[in-house]
GROMACS .gro file of C-alpha atoms in nm:
model
  369
    1UNK     CA    1   0.331  -0.603  -9.047
    2UNK     CA    2  -0.025  -0.540  -8.933
    3UNK     CA    3   0.091  -0.539  -8.573
    4UNK     CA    4   0.355  -0.276  -8.643
    5UNK     CA    5   0.105  -0.049  -8.815
    6UNK     CA    6  -0.142  -0.077  -8.528
    7UNK     CA    7   0.124   0.000  -8.274
    8UNK     CA    8   0.246   0.300  -8.472
    9UNK     CA    9  -0.106   0.438  -8.479
   10UNK     CA   10  -0.119   0.457  -8.100
   11UNK     CA   11  -0.047   0.787  -7.923
   12UNK     CA   12  -0.054   0.912  -7.566
   13UNK     CA   13  -0.244   1.228  -7.485
   14UNK     CA   14  -0.020   1.399  -7.231
   15UNK     CA   15  -0.286   1.656  -7.149
   16UNK     CA   16  -0.537   1.397  -7.029
   17UNK     CA   17  -0.282   1.198  -6.827
   18UNK     CA   18  -0.275   1.296  -6.458
   19UNK     CA   19  -0.048   1.151  -6.193
   20UNK     CA   20  -0.226   1.059  -5.874
   21UNK     CA   21  -0.037   1.209  -5.580
   22UNK     CA   22  -0.076   1.103  -5.220
   23UNK     CA   23  -0.197   1.380  -4.990
   24UNK     CA   24   0.083   1.533  -4.788
   25UNK     CA   25   0.064   1.518  -4.409
   26UNK     CA   26  -0.037   1.845  -4.250
   27UNK     CA   27   0.247   2.029  -4.081
   28UNK     CA   28   0.220   2.074  -3.703
   29UNK     CA   29   0.107   2.420  -3.594
   30UNK     CA   30   0.375   2.642  -3.438
   31UNK     CA   31   0.365   2.686  -3.060
   32UNK     CA   32   0.144   2.975  -2.957
   33UNK     CA   33   0.166   2.984  -2.578
   34UNK     CA   34   0.527   2.866  -2.540
   35UNK     CA   35   0.686   3.061  -2.825
   36UNK     CA   36   0.916   3.260  -2.596
   37UNK     CA   37   1.048   2.960  -2.403
   38UNK     CA   38   1.359   2.761  -2.482
   39UNK     CA   39   1.305   2.385  -2.463
   40UNK     CA   40   1.548   2.098  -2.436
   41UNK     CA   41   1.453   1.806  -2.665
   42UNK     CA   42   1.287   1.520  -2.478
   43UNK     CA   43   1.194   1.242  -2.723
   44UNK     CA   44   0.965   0.955  -2.637
   45UNK     CA   45   1.100   0.614  -2.538
   46UNK     CA   46   1.111   0.338  -2.798
   47UNK     CA   47   0.879   0.124  -2.582
   48UNK     CA   48   0.519   0.221  -2.656
   49UNK     CA   49   0.166   0.089  -2.682
   50UNK     CA   50   0.085  -0.142  -2.971
   51UNK     CA   51  -0.138   0.117  -3.144
   52UNK     CA   52   0.119   0.400  -3.140
   53UNK     CA   53   0.342   0.512  -3.427
   54UNK     CA   54   0.639   0.740  -3.357
   55UNK     CA   55   0.800   0.987  -3.594
   56UNK     CA   56   1.165   0.951  -3.691
   57UNK     CA   57   1.275   1.194  -3.420
   58UNK     CA   58   1.043   1.020  -3.167
   59UNK     CA   59   0.877   1.351  -3.079
   60UNK     CA   60   0.539   1.290  -3.248
   61UNK     CA   61   0.313   1.005  -3.136
   62UNK     CA   62  -0.001   0.914  -3.331
   63UNK     CA   63  -0.254   0.644  -3.246
   64UNK     CA   64  -0.405   0.416  -3.509
   65UNK     CA   65  -0.725   0.581  -3.633
   66UNK     CA   66  -0.935   0.267  -3.593
   67UNK     CA   67  -0.832   0.216  -3.229
   68UNK     CA   68  -0.905   0.413  -2.913
   69UNK     CA   69  -0.665   0.259  -2.657
   70UNK     CA   70  -0.309   0.127  -2.621
   71UNK     CA   71  -0.163   0.472  -2.688
   72UNK     CA   72   0.111   0.460  -2.423
   73UNK     CA   73   0.426   0.668  -2.468
   74UNK     CA   74   0.702   0.714  -2.210
   75UNK     CA   75   0.972   0.975  -2.166
   76UNK     CA   76   1.315   0.856  -2.270
   77UNK     CA   77   1.462   0.945  -1.930
   78UNK     CA   78   1.340   1.012  -1.575
   79UNK     CA   79   1.182   1.348  -1.498
   80UNK     CA   80   1.365   1.588  -1.268
   81UNK     CA   81   1.204   1.786  -0.989
   82UNK     CA   82   1.114   2.130  -1.115
   83UNK     CA   83   1.128   2.014  -1.478
   84UNK     CA   84   0.837   2.117  -1.699
   85UNK     CA   85   0.743   1.909  -2.003
   86UNK     CA   86   0.517   2.056  -2.271
   87UNK     CA   87   0.315   1.863  -2.528
   88UNK     CA   88   0.095   1.985  -2.812
   89UNK     CA   89  -0.225   1.820  -2.935
   90UNK     CA   90  -0.201   1.768  -3.312
   91UNK     CA   91  -0.518   1.571  -3.392
   92UNK     CA   92  -0.841   1.470  -3.221
   93UNK     CA   93  -1.123   1.225  -3.291
   94UNK     CA   94  -1.456   1.341  -3.140
   95UNK     CA   95  -1.628   1.007  -3.201
   96UNK     CA   96  -1.439   0.855  -2.904
   97UNK     CA   97  -1.503   0.929  -2.538
   98UNK     CA   98  -1.231   0.997  -2.282
   99UNK     CA   99  -0.907   1.180  -2.336
  100UNK     CA  100  -0.537   1.203  -2.268
  101UNK     CA  101  -0.406   1.044  -1.947
  102UNK     CA  102  -0.091   1.141  -1.758
  103UNK     CA  103   0.102   0.914  -1.524
  104UNK     CA  104   0.432   0.861  -1.345
  105UNK     CA  105   0.612   0.539  -1.267
  106UNK     CA  106   0.929   0.411  -1.108
  107UNK     CA  107   0.939   0.130  -1.367
  108UNK     CA  108   1.210   0.170  -1.631
  109UNK     CA  109   1.025   0.153  -1.967
  110UNK     CA  110   1.309  -0.047  -2.120
  111UNK     CA  111   1.209  -0.340  -1.895
  112UNK     CA  112   0.851  -0.346  -2.029
  113UNK     CA  113   0.704  -0.541  -2.319
  114UNK     CA  114   0.412  -0.400  -2.523
  115UNK     CA  115   0.188  -0.694  -2.427
  116UNK     CA  116   0.233  -0.603  -2.058
  117UNK     CA  117   0.053  -0.270  -2.106
  118UNK     CA  118  -0.323  -0.298  -2.038
  119UNK     CA  119  -0.599  -0.137  -2.242
  120UNK     CA  120  -0.718   0.046  -1.928
  121UNK     CA  121  -0.443   0.252  -1.762
  122UNK     CA  122  -0.605   0.200  -1.420
  123UNK     CA  123  -0.483  -0.161  -1.429
  124UNK     CA  124  -0.124  -0.035  -1.417
  125UNK     CA  125  -0.181   0.032  -1.047
  126UNK     CA  126  -0.186  -0.344  -0.988
  127UNK     CA  127   0.177  -0.379  -1.092
  128UNK     CA  128   0.442  -0.410  -0.817
  129UNK     CA  129   0.623  -0.090  -0.918
  130UNK     CA  130   0.516   0.262  -0.824
  131UNK     CA  131   0.247   0.380  -1.067
  132UNK     CA  132   0.015   0.681  -1.050
  133UNK     CA  133  -0.217   0.797  -1.327
  134UNK     CA  134  -0.465   1.079  -1.384
  135UNK     CA  135  -0.717   1.025  -1.663
  136UNK     CA  136  -0.872   1.280  -1.899
  137UNK     CA  137  -0.636   1.561  -1.801
  138UNK     CA  138  -0.735   1.763  -2.110
  139UNK     CA  139  -1.112   1.755  -2.146
  140UNK     CA  140  -1.237   1.828  -2.498
  141UNK     CA  141  -0.891   1.880  -2.650
  142UNK     CA  142  -0.853   2.085  -2.965
  143UNK     CA  143  -0.583   2.084  -3.228
  144UNK     CA  144  -0.306   2.320  -3.117
  145UNK     CA  145  -0.375   2.295  -2.742
  146UNK     CA  146  -0.055   2.305  -2.538
  147UNK     CA  147  -0.034   2.117  -2.208
  148UNK     CA  148   0.252   2.157  -1.963
  149UNK     CA  149   0.324   1.927  -1.668
  150UNK     CA  150   0.564   1.977  -1.379
  151UNK     CA  151   0.665   1.793  -1.061
  152UNK     CA  152   0.736   2.044  -0.787
  153UNK     CA  153   0.992   1.993  -0.512
  154UNK     CA  154   0.704   1.936  -0.268
  155UNK     CA  155   0.565   1.645  -0.472
  156UNK     CA  156   0.279   1.821  -0.650
  157UNK     CA  157   0.205   1.731  -1.012
  158UNK     CA  158   0.087   2.053  -1.174
  159UNK     CA  159  -0.075   2.100  -1.515
  160UNK     CA  160  -0.133   2.412  -1.721
  161UNK     CA  161  -0.337   2.435  -2.041
  162UNK     CA  162  -0.259   2.703  -2.299
  163UNK     CA  163  -0.064   2.917  -2.055
  164UNK     CA  164  -0.334   2.921  -1.787
  165UNK     CA  165  -0.245   2.916  -1.415
  166UNK     CA  166  -0.133   2.567  -1.310
  167UNK     CA  167  -0.364   2.331  -1.126
  168UNK     CA  168  -0.263   2.038  -0.904
  169UNK     CA  169  -0.351   1.698  -1.051
  170UNK     CA  170  -0.212   1.475  -0.776
  171UNK     CA  171   0.061   1.431  -0.516
  172UNK     CA  172   0.340   1.179  -0.563
  173UNK     CA  173   0.646   1.046  -0.381
  174UNK     CA  174   0.912   1.283  -0.511
  175UNK     CA  175   1.193   1.084  -0.350
  176UNK     CA  176   1.167   0.820  -0.625
  177UNK     CA  177   1.317   0.819  -0.974
  178UNK     CA  178   1.012   0.859  -1.197
  179UNK     CA  179   0.945   0.837  -1.570
  180UNK     CA  180   0.645   1.023  -1.710
  181UNK     CA  181   0.405   0.849  -1.946
  182UNK     CA  182   0.102   0.953  -2.148
  183UNK     CA  183  -0.187   0.747  -2.277
  184UNK     CA  184  -0.303   0.891  -2.611
  185UNK     CA  185  -0.655   0.773  -2.543
  186UNK     CA  186  -1.004   0.835  -2.676
  187UNK     CA  187  -1.059   1.172  -2.836
  188UNK     CA  188  -0.686   1.255  -2.833
  189UNK     CA  189  -0.541   1.111  -3.154
  190UNK     CA  190  -0.196   1.261  -3.200
  191UNK     CA  191   0.046   1.460  -2.982
  192UNK     CA  192   0.386   1.621  -3.015
  193UNK     CA  193   0.652   1.663  -2.747
  194UNK     CA  194   0.773   2.023  -2.760
  195UNK     CA  195   1.047   1.958  -2.502
  196UNK     CA  196   1.129   2.034  -2.142
  197UNK     CA  197   1.259   2.324  -1.938
  198UNK     CA  198   1.374   2.365  -1.578
  199UNK     CA  199   1.169   2.591  -1.352
  200UNK     CA  200   1.384   2.765  -1.094
  201UNK     CA  201   1.290   2.677  -0.738
  202UNK     CA  202   1.156   2.988  -0.563
  203UNK     CA  203   1.399   3.126  -0.311
  204UNK     CA  204   1.304   3.113   0.052
  205UNK     CA  205   1.201   3.443   0.206
  206UNK     CA  206   1.483   3.603   0.402
  207UNK     CA  207   1.407   3.869   0.660
  208UNK     CA  208   1.555   4.205   0.582
  209UNK     CA  209   1.623   4.119   0.218
  210UNK     CA  210   1.664   4.412  -0.015
  211UNK     CA  211   1.752   4.455  -0.378
  212UNK     CA  212   1.936   4.781  -0.320
  213UNK     CA  213   2.314   4.746  -0.301
  214UNK     CA  214   2.486   4.786   0.034
  215UNK     CA  215   2.661   5.121   0.038
  216UNK     CA  216   3.036   5.115   0.067
  217UNK     CA  217   3.173   5.296   0.368
  218UNK     CA  218   3.464   5.523   0.275
  219UNK     CA  219   3.798   5.410   0.410
  220UNK     CA  220   3.850   5.746   0.575
  221UNK     CA  221   3.552   5.688   0.805
  222UNK     CA  222   3.621   5.533   1.140
  223UNK     CA  223   3.367   5.333   1.334
  224UNK     CA  224   3.391   5.254   1.699
  225UNK     CA  225   3.162   5.090   1.948
  226UNK     CA  226   2.994   5.421   2.029
  227UNK     CA  227   2.895   5.497   1.668
  228UNK     CA  228   2.765   5.149   1.576
  229UNK     CA  229   2.393   5.104   1.623
  230UNK     CA  230   2.201   4.783   1.555
  231UNK     CA  231   1.822   4.790   1.520
  232UNK     CA  232   1.645   4.469   1.625
  233UNK     CA  233   1.271   4.446   1.552
  234UNK     CA  234   1.055   4.312   1.830
  235UNK     CA  235   0.826   4.065   1.656
  236UNK     CA  236   0.908   4.024   1.289
  237UNK     CA  237   1.142   4.198   1.052
  238UNK     CA  238   1.002   4.413   0.777
  239UNK     CA  239   1.095   4.337   0.418
  240UNK     CA  240   1.057   4.705   0.332
  241UNK     CA  241   1.324   4.821   0.577
  242UNK     CA  242   1.670   4.910   0.454
  243UNK     CA  243   1.941   4.661   0.528
  244UNK     CA  244   2.211   4.917   0.592
  245UNK     CA  245   2.175   5.289   0.658
  246UNK     CA  246   2.442   5.549   0.709
  247UNK     CA  247   2.380   5.836   0.945
  248UNK     CA  248   2.600   6.119   1.057
  249UNK     CA  249   2.689   6.113   1.424
  250UNK     CA  250   2.702   6.410   1.657
  251UNK     CA  251   3.080   6.417   1.656
  252UNK     CA  252   3.101   6.407   1.278
  253UNK     CA  253   3.159   6.030   1.256
  254UNK     CA  254   2.959   5.780   1.052
  255UNK     CA  255   2.690   5.572   1.222
  256UNK     CA  256   2.613   5.230   1.072
  257UNK     CA  257   2.249   5.122   1.117
  258UNK     CA  258   2.177   4.753   1.050
  259UNK     CA  259   1.834   4.590   1.060
  260UNK     CA  260   1.876   4.229   1.169
  261UNK     CA  261   1.620   3.948   1.205
  262UNK     CA  262   1.494   3.863   1.555
  263UNK     CA  263   1.751   3.730   1.798
  264UNK     CA  264   1.534   3.431   1.885
  265UNK     CA  265   1.332   3.339   1.576
  266UNK     CA  266   1.057   3.087   1.610
  267UNK     CA  267   1.240   2.752   1.616
  268UNK     CA  268   1.110   2.469   1.400
  269UNK     CA  269   0.932   2.187   1.575
  270UNK     CA  270   1.203   1.937   1.659
  271UNK     CA  271   0.969   1.641   1.672
  272UNK     CA  272   0.761   1.729   1.366
  273UNK     CA  273   0.941   1.588   1.064
  274UNK     CA  274   0.656   1.544   0.818
  275UNK     CA  275   0.363   1.750   0.700
  276UNK     CA  276   0.151   1.500   0.517
  277UNK     CA  277  -0.011   1.605   0.193
  278UNK     CA  278  -0.321   1.413   0.300
  279UNK     CA  279  -0.345   1.537   0.658
  280UNK     CA  280  -0.329   1.872   0.831
  281UNK     CA  281  -0.148   1.725   1.133
  282UNK     CA  282   0.222   1.695   1.202
  283UNK     CA  283   0.316   1.331   1.254
  284UNK     CA  284   0.612   1.186   1.437
  285UNK     CA  285   0.756   0.883   1.251
  286UNK     CA  286   0.885   0.578   1.435
  287UNK     CA  287   1.262   0.556   1.403
  288UNK     CA  288   1.435   0.246   1.274
  289UNK     CA  289   1.588   0.184   1.617
  290UNK     CA  290   1.247   0.137   1.777
  291UNK     CA  291   1.125  -0.093   1.501
  292UNK     CA  292   0.761  -0.174   1.583
  293UNK     CA  293   0.744   0.005   1.918
  294UNK     CA  294   0.548   0.323   1.967
  295UNK     CA  295   0.656   0.656   2.112
  296UNK     CA  296   0.628   0.645   2.489
  297UNK     CA  297   0.686   1.014   2.559
  298UNK     CA  298   0.400   1.141   2.781
  299UNK     CA  299   0.388   1.469   2.593
  300UNK     CA  300   0.381   1.292   2.259
  301UNK     CA  301   0.111   1.052   2.375
  302UNK     CA  302  -0.101   1.341   2.499
  303UNK     CA  303  -0.051   1.518   2.168
  304UNK     CA  304  -0.147   1.205   1.974
  305UNK     CA  305  -0.460   1.153   2.183
  306UNK     CA  306  -0.579   1.508   2.126
  307UNK     CA  307  -0.458   1.580   1.773
  308UNK     CA  308  -0.457   1.259   1.571
  309UNK     CA  309  -0.807   1.118   1.529
  310UNK     CA  310  -0.927   0.848   1.295
  311UNK     CA  311  -1.268   0.867   1.126
  312UNK     CA  312  -1.538   0.771   1.374
  313UNK     CA  313  -1.659   0.413   1.345
  314UNK     CA  314  -1.412   0.317   1.072
  315UNK     CA  315  -1.260  -0.029   1.073
  316UNK     CA  316  -0.934  -0.155   0.932
  317UNK     CA  317  -0.961  -0.199   0.555
  318UNK     CA  318  -0.756  -0.522   0.574
  319UNK     CA  319  -0.894  -0.731   0.863
  320UNK     CA  320  -1.225  -0.545   0.922
  321UNK     CA  321  -1.196  -0.641   1.291
  322UNK     CA  322  -0.985  -0.375   1.463
  323UNK     CA  323  -1.020   0.001   1.450
  324UNK     CA  324  -0.787   0.221   1.248
  325UNK     CA  325  -0.504   0.332   1.477
  326UNK     CA  326  -0.202   0.390   1.252
  327UNK     CA  327  -0.069   0.637   0.998
  328UNK     CA  328   0.152   0.546   0.700
  329UNK     CA  329   0.468   0.749   0.651
  330UNK     CA  330   0.516   0.920   0.404
  331UNK     CA  331   0.179   0.932   0.225
  332UNK     CA  332  -0.019   0.998   0.546
  333UNK     CA  333  -0.305   0.756   0.480
  334UNK     CA  334  -0.501   0.619   0.780
  335UNK     CA  335  -0.674   0.304   0.661
  336UNK     CA  336  -0.544   0.012   0.873
  337UNK     CA  337  -0.494  -0.104   1.227
  338UNK     CA  338  -0.138  -0.105   1.357
  339UNK     CA  339  -0.093  -0.483   1.320
  340UNK     CA  340  -0.209  -0.490   0.958
  341UNK     CA  341  -0.009  -0.176   0.878
  342UNK     CA  342   0.310  -0.346   1.001
  343UNK     CA  343   0.228  -0.651   0.788
  344UNK     CA  344   0.166  -0.426   0.488
  345UNK     CA  345   0.499  -0.254   0.554
  346UNK     CA  346   0.728  -0.546   0.635
  347UNK     CA  347   0.526  -0.851   0.532
  348UNK     CA  348   0.297  -0.962   0.253
  349UNK     CA  349   0.199  -0.609   0.154
  350UNK     CA  350   0.527  -0.549  -0.026
  351UNK     CA  351   0.587  -0.219   0.150
  352UNK     CA  352   0.326  -0.021  -0.047
  353UNK     CA  353   0.024   0.177   0.069
  354UNK     CA  354  -0.292  -0.012  -0.041
  355UNK     CA  355  -0.461   0.315  -0.141
  356UNK     CA  356  -0.200   0.515  -0.334
  357UNK     CA  357   0.079   0.255  -0.379
  358UNK     CA  358   0.331   0.492  -0.221
  359UNK     CA  359   0.630   0.330  -0.053
  360UNK     CA  360   0.580   0.287   0.323
  361UNK     CA  361   0.885   0.416   0.508
  362UNK     CA  362   0.745   0.386   0.859
  363UNK     CA  363   0.427   0.313   1.055
  364UNK     CA  364   0.308   0.550   1.328
  365UNK     CA  365   0.067   0.431   1.593
  366UNK     CA  366  -0.204   0.675   1.700
  367UNK     CA  367  -0.419   0.698   2.010
  368UNK     CA  368  -0.766   0.833   2.072
  369UNK     CA  369  -0.956   0.898   2.388
   0.00000   0.00000   0.00000
């Protein structure tokens, strides 16, 4: 009975009772510099660094606050040439040094395990696949910064920050199937993938091109060989000239005036098949039929002796005994003697350039006087 009375005397003051609510996560800011663009969703791959958490839609990647590394995220599919991917920085941590890193790889992320990813992204270059990485691509990032990356058809990796003109980060082998990856490292704490879009490849310049429509000649007009006049420029055609002009002939007929490009335009160099991104010299690759032999054409040898020169006094970076006398196709690096370059191509080197890890497709021997 005493217990019942004591319990009945209890009451709960509803005014003094407050429910503790967890703070809601801050919503991502809307895009500011890409608001007019239409993006195709490009979620991150399920394989990621051990300190990364992905949102349900796999478009937001956040690194553990107490860690500064192992923030790898990969695209869910390979990147196309001319495709632009845009990410947005959602959170930063100024107490850490370093920043976001961008890379490309021929390794399918689905074949990787989280423990295979190193703390330092530079160590990825030691793997047998094709890996390239550029660290700290966004120095001093701020919340809301928008970074866009694109691989051009010429192999340039371009980056633009907040709608600024793009800058070239590096050159890659665009003939490979490549996945993009990011390392949410250091001061960059959280990012969001806005999506991707395709950039149209710029059309090649055509002589005599004009946006004005070609006038239609009335069916009643008759043209013969005497009233047809073709204008051929001597050196180069002018883009400001009209493509087709109609003039009235002396006899009342219609004269068709057509501006055509030169009859004999400058032909492309038949022997020059590569313009290396690391060299300002055209290089003739050795064909598969000649295997390890060099080009014996006197004209080609004379050209090689006068045009292709290795750095003075530089030795082979492999044997340190012979001088550098070879060029790697396609990356254009000159760092080995011909014998070591062939071994790097077909032997123990695994077919990769020792400097940039690009695939070696041929070895070209050079000469110097």
